[in-house]
PDB file of C-alpha atoms in Angstrom:
ATOM      1  CA  MET J   4     -33.492  35.331  -9.640  1.00  0.00           C
ATOM      2  CA  SER J   5     -36.715  36.805  -8.304  1.00  0.00           C
ATOM      3  CA  ILE J   6     -37.069  38.850  -5.122  1.00  0.00           C
ATOM      4  CA  ASP J   7     -39.732  36.402  -3.909  1.00  0.00           C
ATOM      5  CA  TYR J   8     -37.314  33.475  -4.347  1.00  0.00           C
ATOM      6  CA  ILE J   9     -34.607  35.279  -2.352  1.00  0.00           C
ATOM      7  CA  LYS J  10     -37.147  36.160   0.345  1.00  0.00           C
ATOM      8  CA  ASP J  11     -38.263  32.521   0.523  1.00  0.00           C
ATOM      9  CA  MET J  12     -34.671  31.390   0.951  1.00  0.00           C
ATOM     10  CA  THR J  13     -34.263  33.607   4.035  1.00  0.00           C
ATOM     11  CA  ASP J  14     -37.093  31.716   5.720  1.00  0.00           C
ATOM     12  CA  SER J  15     -35.818  28.654   7.620  1.00  0.00           C
ATOM     13  CA  ALA J  16     -39.146  26.892   7.087  1.00  0.00           C
ATOM     14  CA  ALA J  17     -38.798  27.257   3.328  1.00  0.00           C
ATOM     15  CA  LEU J  18     -35.180  26.091   3.458  1.00  0.00           C
ATOM     16  CA  THR J  19     -36.215  23.065   5.485  1.00  0.00           C
ATOM     17  CA  GLU J  20     -38.971  22.222   3.020  1.00  0.00           C
ATOM     18  CA  ARG J  21     -36.561  22.317   0.082  1.00  0.00           C
ATOM     19  CA  LEU J  22     -34.025  20.155   1.905  1.00  0.00           C
ATOM     20  CA  MET J  23     -36.709  17.644   2.902  1.00  0.00           C
ATOM     21  CA  ALA J  24     -37.732  17.416  -0.749  1.00  0.00           C
ATOM     22  CA  SER J  25     -34.102  16.609  -1.551  1.00  0.00           C
ATOM     23  CA  TYR J  26     -34.162  13.817   1.037  1.00  0.00           C
ATOM     24  CA  VAL J  27     -37.058  12.239  -0.831  1.00  0.00           C
ATOM     25  CA  HIS J  28     -35.605  12.722  -4.296  1.00  0.00           C
ATOM     26  CA  GLU J  29     -31.976  11.797  -3.539  1.00  0.00           C
ATOM     27  CA  GLY J  30     -32.784   9.010  -1.088  1.00  0.00           C
ATOM     28  CA  GLY J  31     -29.620   7.014  -1.782  1.00  0.00           C
ATOM     29  CA  ILE J  32     -27.486   9.265   0.415  1.00  0.00           C
ATOM     30  CA  ASN J  33     -29.857   9.313   3.389  1.00  0.00           C
ATOM     31  CA  HIS J  34     -29.794   6.960   6.349  1.00  0.00           C
ATOM     32  CA  VAL J  35     -33.119   7.549   8.076  1.00  0.00           C
ATOM     33  CA  ASP J  36     -35.065   4.943  10.057  1.00  0.00           C
ATOM     34  CA  GLY J  37     -32.294   2.409   9.373  1.00  0.00           C
ATOM     35  CA  LYS J  38     -30.017   0.618  11.810  1.00  0.00           C
ATOM     36  CA  ASN J  39     -27.754   2.864  13.836  1.00  0.00           C
ATOM     37  CA  LEU J  40     -24.404   3.158  12.047  1.00  0.00           C
ATOM     38  CA  PRO J  41     -20.949   3.303  13.636  1.00  0.00           C
ATOM     39  CA  SER J  42     -19.977   6.859  14.523  1.00  0.00           C
ATOM     40  CA  LYS J  43     -17.125   8.409  12.546  1.00  0.00           C
ATOM     41  CA  HIS J  44     -16.258  10.580  15.514  1.00  0.00           C
ATOM     42  CA  ALA J  45     -16.227   7.604  17.883  1.00  0.00           C
ATOM     43  CA  ILE J  46     -14.120   5.455  15.547  1.00  0.00           C
ATOM     44  CA  GLY J  47     -11.589   8.274  15.193  1.00  0.00           C
ATOM     45  CA  ALA J  48     -11.352   8.671  18.977  1.00  0.00           C
ATOM     46  CA  ILE J  49     -11.056   4.905  19.497  1.00  0.00           C
ATOM     47  CA  THR J  50      -8.336   4.659  16.855  1.00  0.00           C
ATOM     48  CA  ALA J  51      -6.389   7.446  18.536  1.00  0.00           C
ATOM     49  CA  ASP J  52      -6.626   5.598  21.866  1.00  0.00           C
ATOM     50  CA  LEU J  53      -5.500   2.358  20.229  1.00  0.00           C
ATOM     51  CA  LEU J  54      -2.379   4.190  19.050  1.00  0.00           C
ATOM     52  CA  ARG J  55      -1.788   5.243  22.651  1.00  0.00           C
ATOM     53  CA  LEU J  56      -1.936   1.570  23.654  1.00  0.00           C
ATOM     54  CA  LEU J  57       0.478   0.595  20.887  1.00  0.00           C
ATOM     55  CA  PHE J  58       2.984   3.369  21.623  1.00  0.00           C
ATOM     56  CA  PRO J  59       2.781   4.069  25.378  1.00  0.00           C
ATOM     57  CA  GLY J  60       4.513   7.268  26.394  1.00  0.00           C
ATOM     58  CA  PHE J  61       4.812   8.616  22.850  1.00  0.00           C
ATOM     59  CA  LEU J  62       1.359  10.162  22.494  1.00  0.00           C
ATOM     60  CA  ASP J  63       0.827  11.262  26.106  1.00  0.00           C
ATOM     61  CA  GLU J  64       2.718  13.093  28.764  1.00  0.00           C
ATOM     62  CA  LYS J  65       5.489  11.042  30.334  1.00  0.00           C
ATOM     63  CA  ILE J  66       4.243   7.835  31.949  1.00  0.00           C
ATOM     64  CA  HIS J  67       6.229   6.355  34.828  1.00  0.00           C
ATOM     65  CA  PHE J  68       6.732   2.595  34.783  1.00  0.00           C
ATOM     66  CA  SER J  69       5.062   2.341  38.186  1.00  0.00           C
ATOM     67  CA  GLU J  70       1.889   3.834  36.666  1.00  0.00           C
ATOM     68  CA  ILE J  71       1.786   2.114  33.293  1.00  0.00           C
ATOM     69  CA  GLY J  72      -0.256  -0.889  34.475  1.00  0.00           C
ATOM     70  CA  ALA J  73      -3.072   1.205  35.906  1.00  0.00           C
ATOM     71  CA  VAL J  74      -3.041   3.610  32.962  1.00  0.00           C
ATOM     72  CA  THR J  75      -3.131   0.741  30.459  1.00  0.00           C
ATOM     73  CA  ARG J  76      -5.940  -1.049  32.303  1.00  0.00           C
ATOM     74  CA  ALA J  77      -8.094   2.077  32.389  1.00  0.00           C
ATOM     75  CA  LEU J  78      -7.514   2.810  28.711  1.00  0.00           C
ATOM     76  CA  LEU J  79      -8.172  -0.808  27.702  1.00  0.00           C
ATOM     77  CA  ASP J  80     -11.450  -0.828  29.646  1.00  0.00           C
ATOM     78  CA  SER J  81     -12.524   2.367  27.918  1.00  0.00           C
ATOM     79  CA  VAL J  82     -11.610   1.105  24.443  1.00  0.00           C
ATOM     80  CA  LEU J  83     -13.256  -2.265  25.092  1.00  0.00           C
ATOM     81  CA  SER J  84     -16.591  -0.692  25.986  1.00  0.00           C
ATOM     82  CA  ARG J  85     -16.618   1.867  23.173  1.00  0.00           C
ATOM     83  CA  LEU J  86     -15.335  -0.443  20.440  1.00  0.00           C
ATOM     84  CA  GLU J  87     -17.753  -3.200  21.405  1.00  0.00           C
ATOM     85  CA  ASN J  88     -20.597  -0.711  21.037  1.00  0.00           C
ATOM     86  CA  GLU J  89     -19.436   0.401  17.574  1.00  0.00           C
ATOM     87  CA  ILE J  90     -18.869  -3.182  16.399  1.00  0.00           C
ATOM     88  CA  THR J  91     -22.365  -4.082  17.625  1.00  0.00           C
ATOM     89  CA  LYS J  92     -23.793  -1.331  15.444  1.00  0.00           C
ATOM     90  CA  SER J  93     -21.781  -2.481  12.433  1.00  0.00           C
ATOM     91  CA  LEU J  94     -22.902  -6.094  12.859  1.00  0.00           C
ATOM     92  CA  GLU J  95     -26.540  -5.080  13.275  1.00  0.00           C
ATOM     93  CA  TYR J  96     -26.246  -2.966  10.133  1.00  0.00           C
ATOM     94  CA  ALA J  97     -24.932  -5.996   8.229  1.00  0.00           C
ATOM     95  CA  ALA J  98     -27.681  -8.234   9.657  1.00  0.00           C
ATOM     96  CA  ALA J  99     -30.343  -5.749   8.532  1.00  0.00           C
ATOM     97  CA  ALA J 100     -28.819  -5.865   5.059  1.00  0.00           C
ATOM     98  CA  GLY J 101     -28.974  -9.655   5.119  1.00  0.00           C
ATOM     99  CA  THR J 102     -25.185 -10.107   5.255  1.00  0.00           C
ATOM    100  CA  GLY J 103     -24.463 -10.574   8.951  1.00  0.00           C
ATOM    101  CA  ASP J 104     -25.312 -12.239  12.243  1.00  0.00           C
ATOM    102  CA  SER J 105     -28.407 -10.992  14.046  1.00  0.00           C
ATOM    103  CA  ASP J 106     -26.846 -11.807  17.462  1.00  0.00           C
ATOM    104  CA  GLY J 107     -24.742  -8.655  17.293  1.00  0.00           C
ATOM    105  CA  ARG J 108     -23.968  -7.853  20.930  1.00  0.00           C
ATOM    106  CA  ASP J 109     -22.519 -11.246  21.927  1.00  0.00           C
ATOM    107  CA  LEU J 110     -20.513 -11.549  18.739  1.00  0.00           C
ATOM    108  CA  ALA J 111     -19.243  -7.985  19.119  1.00  0.00           C
ATOM    109  CA  ARG J 112     -17.962  -8.798  22.599  1.00  0.00           C
ATOM    110  CA  THR J 113     -16.111 -11.861  21.288  1.00  0.00           C
ATOM    111  CA  ILE J 114     -14.580  -9.962  18.365  1.00  0.00           C
ATOM    112  CA  THR J 115     -13.537  -7.021  20.523  1.00  0.00           C
ATOM    113  CA  LEU J 116     -11.807  -9.212  23.117  1.00  0.00           C
ATOM    114  CA  LYS J 117     -10.016 -11.156  20.368  1.00  0.00           C
ATOM    115  CA  PHE J 118      -8.963  -7.910  18.703  1.00  0.00           C
ATOM    116  CA  LEU J 119      -7.549  -6.396  21.885  1.00  0.00           C
ATOM    117  CA  GLY J 120      -5.821  -9.701  22.608  1.00  0.00           C
ATOM    118  CA  ASN J 121      -3.956  -9.262  19.299  1.00  0.00           C
ATOM    119  CA  LEU J 122      -2.394  -5.916  20.296  1.00  0.00           C
ATOM    120  CA  PRO J 123       0.911  -7.513  21.428  1.00  0.00           C
ATOM    121  CA  GLN J 124       1.214  -9.217  18.023  1.00  0.00           C
ATOM    122  CA  VAL J 125       0.528  -5.923  16.265  1.00  0.00           C
ATOM    123  CA  ARG J 126       3.235  -4.282  18.382  1.00  0.00           C
ATOM    124  CA  GLU J 127       5.715  -6.960  17.284  1.00  0.00           C
ATOM    125  CA  LEU J 128       4.997  -6.127  13.636  1.00  0.00           C
ATOM    126  CA  LEU J 129       5.250  -2.396  14.286  1.00  0.00           C
ATOM    127  CA  GLN J 130       8.640  -2.882  15.931  1.00  0.00           C
ATOM    128  CA  THR J 131       9.893  -4.301  12.628  1.00  0.00           C
ATOM    129  CA  ASP J 132       8.325  -1.405  10.691  1.00  0.00           C
ATOM    130  CA  ALA J 133       9.986   1.157  12.959  1.00  0.00           C
ATOM    131  CA  ASP J 134      13.318  -0.636  12.515  1.00  0.00           C
ATOM    132  CA  ALA J 135      12.853  -0.651   8.725  1.00  0.00           C
ATOM    133  CA  ALA J 136      12.077   3.071   8.729  1.00  0.00           C
ATOM    134  CA  TYR J 137      15.068   3.960  10.907  1.00  0.00           C
ATOM    135  CA  ASN J 138      17.531   1.697   9.098  1.00  0.00           C
ATOM    136  CA  GLY J 139      16.193   2.665   5.677  1.00  0.00           C
ATOM    137  CA  ASP J 140      16.317   6.440   6.047  1.00  0.00           C
ATOM    138  CA  PRO J 141      19.640   8.182   6.729  1.00  0.00           C
ATOM    139  CA  ALA J 142      17.672  11.317   7.617  1.00  0.00           C
ATOM    140  CA  ALA J 143      16.155   9.565  10.644  1.00  0.00           C
ATOM    141  CA  PHE J 144      17.708  10.873  13.842  1.00  0.00           C
ATOM    142  CA  SER J 145      16.394   8.068  16.055  1.00  0.00           C
ATOM    143  CA  ARG J 146      13.656   5.475  16.367  1.00  0.00           C
ATOM    144  CA  GLU J 147      11.890   7.903  18.685  1.00  0.00           C
ATOM    145  CA  GLU J 148      11.800  10.457  15.875  1.00  0.00           C
ATOM    146  CA  VAL J 149      10.408   7.809  13.521  1.00  0.00           C
ATOM    147  CA  ILE J 150       7.507   7.048  15.875  1.00  0.00           C
ATOM    148  CA  LEU J 151       6.817  10.660  16.785  1.00  0.00           C
ATOM    149  CA  ALA J 152       7.217  12.332  13.413  1.00  0.00           C
ATOM    150  CA  TYR J 153       6.861   9.884  10.524  1.00  0.00           C
ATOM    151  CA  PRO J 154       3.299   9.735   9.163  1.00  0.00           C
ATOM    152  CA  PHE J 155       4.073   6.272   7.807  1.00  0.00           C
ATOM    153  CA  ILE J 156       4.194   4.800  11.315  1.00  0.00           C
ATOM    154  CA  GLU J 157       0.724   6.078  12.148  1.00  0.00           C
ATOM    155  CA  THR J 158      -0.689   4.805   8.878  1.00  0.00           C
ATOM    156  CA  ILE J 159       0.793   1.320   9.055  1.00  0.00           C
ATOM    157  CA  ALA J 160      -0.190   1.025  12.725  1.00  0.00           C
ATOM    158  CA  VAL J 161      -3.813   1.797  11.908  1.00  0.00           C
ATOM    159  CA  GLN J 162      -3.753  -0.531   8.876  1.00  0.00           C
ATOM    160  CA  ARG J 163      -2.385  -3.409  10.931  1.00  0.00           C
ATOM    161  CA  LEU J 164      -5.100  -2.826  13.538  1.00  0.00           C
ATOM    162  CA  ALA J 165      -7.863  -2.524  10.957  1.00  0.00           C
ATOM    163  CA  HIS J 166      -6.615  -5.637   9.158  1.00  0.00           C
ATOM    164  CA  LYS J 167      -7.403  -7.722  12.254  1.00  0.00           C
ATOM    165  CA  LEU J 168     -11.016  -6.543  12.209  1.00  0.00           C
ATOM    166  CA  TYR J 169     -11.162  -7.009   8.434  1.00  0.00           C
ATOM    167  CA  LEU J 170     -10.129 -10.656   8.837  1.00  0.00           C
ATOM    168  CA  ASP J 171     -13.020 -11.118  11.292  1.00  0.00           C
ATOM    169  CA  ASN J 172     -15.454  -9.724   8.695  1.00  0.00           C
ATOM    170  CA  VAL J 173     -16.376  -6.657  10.726  1.00  0.00           C
ATOM    171  CA  PRO J 174     -18.303  -4.341   8.370  1.00  0.00           C
ATOM    172  CA  LEU J 175     -17.552  -0.623   7.914  1.00  0.00           C
ATOM    173  CA  ILE J 176     -15.171  -0.060  10.840  1.00  0.00           C
ATOM    174  CA  PRO J 177     -11.876  -1.290   9.301  1.00  0.00           C
ATOM    175  CA  ARG J 178     -12.293   1.067   6.339  1.00  0.00           C
ATOM    176  CA  MET J 179     -13.368   3.912   8.621  1.00  0.00           C
ATOM    177  CA  MET J 180     -10.160   3.428  10.610  1.00  0.00           C
ATOM    178  CA  THR J 181      -7.821   3.420   7.614  1.00  0.00           C
ATOM    179  CA  GLU J 182      -9.596   6.404   6.058  1.00  0.00           C
ATOM    180  CA  TRP J 183      -9.138   8.255   9.366  1.00  0.00           C
ATOM    181  CA  ALA J 184      -5.410   7.657   8.947  1.00  0.00           C
ATOM    182  CA  HIS J 185      -5.596   8.486   5.234  1.00  0.00           C
ATOM    183  CA  THR J 186      -7.021  11.941   5.909  1.00  0.00           C
ATOM    184  CA  ARG J 187      -4.265  12.614   8.458  1.00  0.00           C
ATOM    185  CA  THR J 188      -1.252  11.292   6.539  1.00  0.00           C
ATOM    186  CA  GLY J 189      -2.117  11.230   2.835  1.00  0.00           C
ATOM    187  CA  MET J 190      -1.332   7.509   2.502  1.00  0.00           C
ATOM    188  CA  ASP J 191      -4.157   5.109   1.594  1.00  0.00           C
ATOM    189  CA  LEU J 192      -3.582   1.559   2.866  1.00  0.00           C
ATOM    190  CA  HIS J 193      -6.681  -0.603   2.505  1.00  0.00           C
ATOM    191  CA  PRO J 194      -7.394  -2.744   5.590  1.00  0.00           C
ATOM    192  CA  GLY J 195      -7.608  -5.833   3.397  1.00  0.00           C
ATOM    193  CA  ALA J 196      -4.034  -5.592   2.113  1.00  0.00           C
ATOM    194  CA  ARG J 197      -1.678  -8.278   3.440  1.00  0.00           C
ATOM    195  CA  ILE J 198       1.574  -6.579   4.440  1.00  0.00           C
ATOM    196  CA  GLY J 199       4.663  -8.405   5.670  1.00  0.00           C
ATOM    197  CA  LYS J 200       7.196  -7.482   8.320  1.00  0.00           C
ATOM    198  CA  TYR J 201       9.806  -4.714   7.990  1.00  0.00           C
ATOM    199  CA  PHE J 202       7.632  -2.561   5.724  1.00  0.00           C
ATOM    200  CA  PHE J 203       8.542   1.078   5.087  1.00  0.00           C
ATOM    201  CA  VAL J 204       7.151   3.854   2.888  1.00  0.00           C
ATOM    202  CA  ASP J 205       9.415   6.909   2.867  1.00  0.00           C
ATOM    203  CA  HIS J 206       7.571  10.272   2.790  1.00  0.00           C
ATOM    204  CA  CYS J 207       4.390   8.236   2.105  1.00  0.00           C
ATOM    205  CA  THR J 208       2.159  11.004   0.703  1.00  0.00           C
ATOM    206  CA  GLY J 209       0.041   9.810  -2.202  1.00  0.00           C
ATOM    207  CA  THR J 210       0.883   6.121  -1.849  1.00  0.00           C
ATOM    208  CA  VAL J 211      -2.068   3.777  -2.457  1.00  0.00           C
ATOM    209  CA  VAL J 212      -2.248   0.049  -1.650  1.00  0.00           C
ATOM    210  CA  GLY J 213      -5.425  -1.725  -2.738  1.00  0.00           C
ATOM    211  CA  GLU J 214      -7.560  -4.274  -0.914  1.00  0.00           C
ATOM    212  CA  THR J 215      -6.166  -7.500  -2.395  1.00  0.00           C
ATOM    213  CA  ALA J 216      -2.517  -6.431  -2.605  1.00  0.00           C
ATOM    214  CA  ILE J 217       0.011  -8.792  -1.024  1.00  0.00           C
ATOM    215  CA  ILE J 218       3.318  -7.301   0.123  1.00  0.00           C
ATOM    216  CA  GLY J 219       6.214  -9.460   1.275  1.00  0.00           C
ATOM    217  CA  GLU J 220       8.820  -8.774   3.940  1.00  0.00           C
ATOM    218  CA  HIS J 221      11.505  -6.072   3.848  1.00  0.00           C
ATOM    219  CA  VAL J 222       9.651  -4.083   1.156  1.00  0.00           C
ATOM    220  CA  LYS J 223      10.471  -0.404   0.786  1.00  0.00           C
ATOM    221  CA  MET J 224       8.390   2.077  -1.185  1.00  0.00           C
ATOM    222  CA  TYR J 225       8.354   5.819  -1.704  1.00  0.00           C
ATOM    223  CA  GLN J 226       5.761   8.551  -2.096  1.00  0.00           C
ATOM    224  CA  GLY J 227       3.196   8.335  -4.866  1.00  0.00           C
ATOM    225  CA  VAL J 228       3.467   4.580  -5.429  1.00  0.00           C
ATOM    226  CA  GLY J 229       0.252   2.853  -6.490  1.00  0.00           C
ATOM    227  CA  LEU J 230      -0.479  -0.854  -6.105  1.00  0.00           C
ATOM    228  CA  VAL J 231      -3.793  -0.781  -7.922  1.00  0.00           C
ATOM    229  CA  ALA J 232      -6.252  -2.710 -10.093  1.00  0.00           C
ATOM    230  CA  LYS J 233      -6.077  -2.691 -13.889  1.00  0.00           C
ATOM    231  CA  SER J 234      -9.760  -1.986 -14.415  1.00  0.00           C
ATOM    232  CA  LEU J 235     -12.835  -1.627 -12.256  1.00  0.00           C
ATOM    233  CA  ALA J 236     -15.272  -1.475 -15.153  1.00  0.00           C
ATOM    234  CA  ALA J 237     -17.004  -4.646 -13.928  1.00  0.00           C
ATOM    235  CA  GLY J 238     -17.696  -2.954 -10.587  1.00  0.00           C
ATOM    236  CA  GLN J 239     -19.161  -5.151  -7.841  1.00  0.00           C
ATOM    237  CA  ALA J 240     -18.721  -8.266  -9.999  1.00  0.00           C
ATOM    238  CA  LEU J 241     -14.991  -8.070  -9.122  1.00  0.00           C
ATOM    239  CA  ARG J 242     -15.599  -8.294  -5.381  1.00  0.00           C
ATOM    240  CA  GLY J 243     -13.521 -11.051  -3.803  1.00  0.00           C
ATOM    241  CA  GLN J 244     -11.210 -11.456  -6.802  1.00  0.00           C
ATOM    242  CA  GLN J 245      -7.466 -10.804  -6.777  1.00  0.00           C
ATOM    243  CA  ARG J 246      -7.348  -7.321  -8.301  1.00  0.00           C
ATOM    244  CA  HIS J 247      -4.067  -5.919  -6.996  1.00  0.00           C
ATOM    245  CA  PRO J 248      -0.438  -6.980  -7.460  1.00  0.00           C
ATOM    246  CA  ILE J 249       1.746  -9.279  -5.381  1.00  0.00           C
ATOM    247  CA  ILE J 250       5.067  -7.807  -4.244  1.00  0.00           C
ATOM    248  CA  GLY J 251       7.826 -10.238  -3.287  1.00  0.00           C
ATOM    249  CA  ASP J 252      10.322  -9.938  -0.434  1.00  0.00           C
ATOM    250  CA  ARG J 253      13.084  -7.303  -0.503  1.00  0.00           C
ATOM    251  CA  VAL J 254      11.476  -5.272  -3.298  1.00  0.00           C
ATOM    252  CA  THR J 255      12.064  -1.525  -3.612  1.00  0.00           C
ATOM    253  CA  ILE J 256       9.577   0.667  -5.507  1.00  0.00           C
ATOM    254  CA  TYR J 257      10.593   4.269  -6.156  1.00  0.00           C
ATOM    255  CA  ALA J 258       8.470   7.407  -6.217  1.00  0.00           C
ATOM    256  CA  GLY J 259       5.557   7.692  -8.609  1.00  0.00           C
ATOM    257  CA  ALA J 260       5.654   4.094  -9.847  1.00  0.00           C
ATOM    258  CA  THR J 261       2.385   2.288 -10.555  1.00  0.00           C
ATOM    259  CA  VAL J 262       2.043  -1.487 -10.443  1.00  0.00           C
ATOM    260  CA  MET J 263      -1.294  -2.774 -11.708  1.00  0.00           C
ATOM    261  CA  GLY J 264      -3.318  -5.939 -11.759  1.00  0.00           C
ATOM    262  CA  GLY J 265      -4.093  -9.037  -9.743  1.00  0.00           C
ATOM    263  CA  ASP J 266      -2.025 -11.230 -12.092  1.00  0.00           C
ATOM    264  CA  THR J 267       1.082  -9.042 -11.710  1.00  0.00           C
ATOM    265  CA  VAL J 268       3.820 -10.505  -9.508  1.00  0.00           C
ATOM    266  CA  ILE J 269       7.003  -8.599  -8.715  1.00  0.00           C
ATOM    267  CA  GLY J 270       9.751 -11.117  -8.047  1.00  0.00           C
ATOM    268  CA  ALA J 271      11.769 -11.007  -4.839  1.00  0.00           C
ATOM    269  CA  GLY J 272      14.773  -8.709  -4.768  1.00  0.00           C
ATOM    270  CA  SER J 273      13.553  -6.535  -7.641  1.00  0.00           C
ATOM    271  CA  THR J 274      13.744  -2.761  -7.937  1.00  0.00           C
ATOM    272  CA  ILE J 275      11.074  -0.725  -9.720  1.00  0.00           C
ATOM    273  CA  GLY J 276      12.313   2.688 -10.816  1.00  0.00           C
ATOM    274  CA  GLY J 277      10.502   5.991 -10.370  1.00  0.00           C
ATOM    275  CA  SER J 278       7.491   6.751 -12.592  1.00  0.00           C
ATOM    276  CA  VAL J 279       7.415   3.236 -14.061  1.00  0.00           C
ATOM    277  CA  PHE J 280       3.943   2.086 -15.187  1.00  0.00           C
ATOM    278  CA  LEU J 281       3.961  -1.702 -14.888  1.00  0.00           C
ATOM    279  CA  THR J 282       1.132  -4.037 -15.897  1.00  0.00           C
ATOM    280  CA  HIS J 283       2.930  -7.394 -16.097  1.00  0.00           C
ATOM    281  CA  SER J 284       5.018  -9.613 -13.853  1.00  0.00           C
ATOM    282  CA  VAL J 285       8.806  -9.434 -13.574  1.00  0.00           C
ATOM    283  CA  PRO J 286      11.160 -12.216 -12.410  1.00  0.00           C
ATOM    284  CA  GLU J 287      13.252 -12.148  -9.249  1.00  0.00           C
ATOM    285  CA  ASP J 288      16.166  -9.713  -9.007  1.00  0.00           C
ATOM    286  CA  SER J 289      14.899  -7.538 -11.856  1.00  0.00           C
ATOM    287  CA  LEU J 290      15.636  -3.846 -12.367  1.00  0.00           C
ATOM    288  CA  VAL J 291      12.737  -2.062 -14.069  1.00  0.00           C
ATOM    289  CA  VAL J 292      13.472   1.443 -15.342  1.00  0.00           C
ATOM    290  CA  LEU J 293      11.724   3.956 -17.577  1.00  0.00           C
ATOM    291  CA  GLU J 294      13.749   4.747 -20.713  1.00  0.00           C
ATOM    292  CA  ALA J 295      11.296   6.659 -22.898  1.00  0.00           C
ATOM    293  CA  THR J 296      11.554  10.013 -21.107  1.00  0.00           C
ATOM    294  CA  ASN J 297      13.984  12.548 -22.561  1.00  0.00           C
ATOM    295  CA  VAL J 298      15.272  15.446 -20.484  1.00  0.00           C
ATOM    296  CA  LYS J 299      17.020  18.341 -22.217  1.00  0.00           C
ATOM    297  CA  VAL J 300      19.227  20.865 -20.403  1.00  0.00           C
ATOM    298  CA  ILE J 301      20.027  24.158 -22.160  1.00  0.00           C
ATOM    299  CA  PRO J 302      21.684  27.406 -21.021  1.00  0.00           C
ATOM    300  CA  LYS J 303      19.121  29.970 -19.896  1.00  0.00           C
ATOM    301  CA  LYS J 304      20.676  32.518 -22.242  1.00  0.00           C
ATOM    302  CA  SER J 305      19.772  30.286 -25.182  1.00  0.00           C
ATOM    303  CA  ARG J 306      16.156  29.669 -24.222  1.00  0.00           C
ATOM    304  CA  GLU J 307      14.826  32.339 -26.629  1.00  0.00           C
ATOM    305  CA  SER J 308      15.903  30.163 -29.554  1.00  0.00           C
ATOM    306  CA  TYR J 309      14.390  27.015 -28.044  1.00  0.00           C
ATOM    307  CA  VAL J 310      10.774  26.280 -28.885  1.00  0.00           C
ATOM    308  CA  LEU J 311       8.745  25.365 -25.806  1.00  0.00           C
ATOM    309  CA  ASP J 312       5.600  23.493 -26.682  1.00  0.00           C
ATOM    310  CA  TYR J 313       3.648  23.161 -23.453  1.00  0.00           C
ATOM    311  CA  GLN J 314       0.094  21.895 -23.785  1.00  0.00           C
ATOM    312  CA  ILE J 315      -1.902  21.637 -20.613  1.00  0.00           C
TER     313      ILE J 315
END
């Protein structure tokens, strides 16, 4: 590397020139002179405030009952204004791309009011999720601990919120919300997934639920479970198709299991064992276990005579 090159790279003008050249050459990751996009920072802040509305008193200092009406009204007004603005930007973005309504502001107001009107219904669903988590985990000290400490509750709350916007065809924002939760909790629930009541994912880290997955009621899963598509080789041609599995009521899926494919249906009452890789349907009340794995236990004193063949 030449001295002149190093000298040039200490000059901010030269650095700017090189970066501007990159903007021209790699134009696909720029957004310049286009419609204003929703703000990641704003969506994160709005999502956090929505959680405060869903779980009053859990994410703030203690709120007295005599104050909760005024506090809720003020927070709702703030969320209404900010979310309407972000939805307007997302709708205008879609309209510019030829996929949305050009009358963004009025439609955004309607969608936002409908969305906030659905918060009581979302709370009803979350009550069942909190009950499922508490009743399904003997390590849970109380429902308060579940809401305060379990990352699952935050993730499913955000998914259930984002799902409402997804159903109203709001671009960008539903996925931004669930990815905000994903980065915080390690669980990836797509806003398009249809998830029934009394859902619980214990530990939750690494669990993935795809866009077209359908999950019944009273379903329990563990960390590292994947409800995923068989193949995405066709890319955008698969948009709108059923790509992810259907999970019946009262199904349990243990850690590390993968269930693949839009034509895969797990019958009600079934149990899928840990590390199972499943690509076909199973009938109701099935037990699916992995039998091919062999585990050998030997005394440590004998390990010198045992050949270890590790290939990484």
